[in-house]
Short mmCIF file of C-alpha atoms in Angstrom, two decimals:
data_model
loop_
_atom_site.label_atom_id
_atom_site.label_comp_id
_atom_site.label_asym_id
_atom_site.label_seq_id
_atom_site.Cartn_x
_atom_site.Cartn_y
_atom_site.Cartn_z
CA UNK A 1 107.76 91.93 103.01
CA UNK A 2 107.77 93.88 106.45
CA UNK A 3 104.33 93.70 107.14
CA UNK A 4 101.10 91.40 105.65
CA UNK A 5 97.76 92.65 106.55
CA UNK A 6 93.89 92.55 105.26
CA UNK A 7 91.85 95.23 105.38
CA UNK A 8 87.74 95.32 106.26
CA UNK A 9 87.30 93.89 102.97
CA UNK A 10 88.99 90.95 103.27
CA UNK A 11 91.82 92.22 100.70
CA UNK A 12 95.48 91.61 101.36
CA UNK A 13 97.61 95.00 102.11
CA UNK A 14 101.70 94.29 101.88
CA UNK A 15 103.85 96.84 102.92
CA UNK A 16 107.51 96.84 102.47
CA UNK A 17 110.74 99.05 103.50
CA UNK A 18 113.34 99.40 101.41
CA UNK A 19 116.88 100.92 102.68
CA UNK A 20 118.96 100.43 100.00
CA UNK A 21 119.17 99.35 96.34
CA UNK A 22 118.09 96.27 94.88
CA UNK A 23 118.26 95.70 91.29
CA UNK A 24 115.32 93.74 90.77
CA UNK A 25 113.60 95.46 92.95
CA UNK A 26 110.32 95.62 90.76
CA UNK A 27 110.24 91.89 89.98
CA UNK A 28 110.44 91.06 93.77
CA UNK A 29 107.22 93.30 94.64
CA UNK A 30 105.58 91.43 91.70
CA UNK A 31 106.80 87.87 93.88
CA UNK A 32 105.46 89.00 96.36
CA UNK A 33 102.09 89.89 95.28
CA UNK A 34 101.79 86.70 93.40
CA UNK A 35 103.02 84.93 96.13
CA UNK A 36 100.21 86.97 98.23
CA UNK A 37 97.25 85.94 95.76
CA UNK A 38 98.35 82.22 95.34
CA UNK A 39 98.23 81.53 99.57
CA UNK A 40 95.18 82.41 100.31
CA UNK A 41 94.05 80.33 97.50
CA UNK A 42 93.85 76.51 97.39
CA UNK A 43 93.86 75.06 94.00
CA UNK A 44 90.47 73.59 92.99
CA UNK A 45 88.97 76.67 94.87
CA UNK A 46 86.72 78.73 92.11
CA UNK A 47 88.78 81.83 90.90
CA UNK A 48 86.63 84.16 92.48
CA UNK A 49 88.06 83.53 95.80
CA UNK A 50 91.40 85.25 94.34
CA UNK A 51 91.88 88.22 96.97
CA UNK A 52 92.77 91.24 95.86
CA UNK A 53 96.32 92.98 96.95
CA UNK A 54 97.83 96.28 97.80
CA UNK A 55 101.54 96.47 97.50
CA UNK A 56 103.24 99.80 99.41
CA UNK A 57 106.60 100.08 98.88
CA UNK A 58 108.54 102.52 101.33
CA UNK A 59 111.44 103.44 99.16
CA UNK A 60 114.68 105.31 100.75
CA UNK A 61 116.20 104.77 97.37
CA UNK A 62 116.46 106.32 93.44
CA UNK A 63 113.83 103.43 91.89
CA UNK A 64 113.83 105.99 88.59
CA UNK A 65 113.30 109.25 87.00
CA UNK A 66 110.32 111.38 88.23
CA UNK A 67 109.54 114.14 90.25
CA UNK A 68 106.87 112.86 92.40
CA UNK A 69 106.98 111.50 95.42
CA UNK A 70 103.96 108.88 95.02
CA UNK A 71 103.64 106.95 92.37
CA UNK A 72 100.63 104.26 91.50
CA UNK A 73 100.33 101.40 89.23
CA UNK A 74 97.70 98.85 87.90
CA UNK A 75 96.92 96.63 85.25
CA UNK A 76 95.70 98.37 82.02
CA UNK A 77 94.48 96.66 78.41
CA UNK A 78 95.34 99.05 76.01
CA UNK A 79 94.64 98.55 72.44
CA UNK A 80 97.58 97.57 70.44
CA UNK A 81 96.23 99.25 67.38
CA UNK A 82 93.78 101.98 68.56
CA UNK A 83 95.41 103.15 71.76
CA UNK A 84 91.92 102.88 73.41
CA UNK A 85 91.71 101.74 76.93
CA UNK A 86 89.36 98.38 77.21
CA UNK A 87 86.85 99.17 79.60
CA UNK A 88 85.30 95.53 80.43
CA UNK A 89 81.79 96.84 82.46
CA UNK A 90 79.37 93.81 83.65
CA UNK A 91 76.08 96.00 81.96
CA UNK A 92 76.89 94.70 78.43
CA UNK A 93 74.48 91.84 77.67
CA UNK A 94 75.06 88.18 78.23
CA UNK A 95 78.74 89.86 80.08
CA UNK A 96 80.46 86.75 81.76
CA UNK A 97 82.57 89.19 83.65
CA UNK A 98 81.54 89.32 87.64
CA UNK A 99 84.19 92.10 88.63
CA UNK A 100 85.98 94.75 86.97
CA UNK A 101 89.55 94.66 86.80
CA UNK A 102 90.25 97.88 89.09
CA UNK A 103 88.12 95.35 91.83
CA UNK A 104 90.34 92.57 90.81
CA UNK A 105 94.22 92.92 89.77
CA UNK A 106 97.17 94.35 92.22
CA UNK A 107 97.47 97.91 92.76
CA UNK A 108 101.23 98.86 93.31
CA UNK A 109 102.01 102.18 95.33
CA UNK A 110 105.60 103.42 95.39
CA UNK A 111 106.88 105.89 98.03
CA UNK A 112 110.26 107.80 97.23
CA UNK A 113 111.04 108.42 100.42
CA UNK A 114 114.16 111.16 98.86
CA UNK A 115 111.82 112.84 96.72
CA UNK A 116 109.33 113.77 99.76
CA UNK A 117 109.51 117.58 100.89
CA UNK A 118 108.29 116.83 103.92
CA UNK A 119 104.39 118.55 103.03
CA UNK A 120 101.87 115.82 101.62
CA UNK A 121 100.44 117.65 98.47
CA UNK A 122 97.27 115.73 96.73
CA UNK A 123 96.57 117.47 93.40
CA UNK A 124 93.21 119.05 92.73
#
């Protein structure tokens, strides 16, 4: 990682040039955010001091097909059956469930550097 910061909210931001072409490129931002969430946690602590994290990746580099420029990731439960997307809300009664997993899991952003036009373009 290039640079390791937290933002207002106390959540961990990780940002991270790449210059050339790593093949396991994806599994090391996953180490990294891992590595992230388990430091600022010391084990007995209560899970809900796990800190949220923000990985930017900076790519000058093919990662894959696509045409965008920006791309974004996070955990979804999808059912296996159903294709339905769980949506665990803390309203439902007796819910156990403090924080929703948007509040809670990674969020991965990928910059391909070589796909950028140079004009920043944020769909409708």
């Amino acid at each position: 990682m290039d640079i390791k910061a937290r933002n207002s909210k106390d959540e961990i931001i990780i940002v991270e040039v790449q210059n050339t072409r790593e093949i396991y490129y994806l599994e090391r931002i996953l180490f990294g955010v891992a590595k992230a969430i388990t430091e600022h946690i010391e084990l007995g602590n209560l899970y809900s001091g796990v800190k949220k994290v923000y990985s930017i990746s900076i790519l000058y580099f093919d990662i894959g097909k696509g045409e965008g420029y920006l791309y974004h990731g996070q955990n979804t439960f999808v059912g296996v059956h159903t294709g339905d997307f769980l949506e665990v809300t803390t309203k439902e009664k007796d819910a156990i469930v403090l924080k929703l997993p948007a509040e809670i899991f990674p969020e991965y952003f990928l910059i391909r550097v070589n796909e950028f036009n140079k004009v920043a373009v944020t769909p409708p």
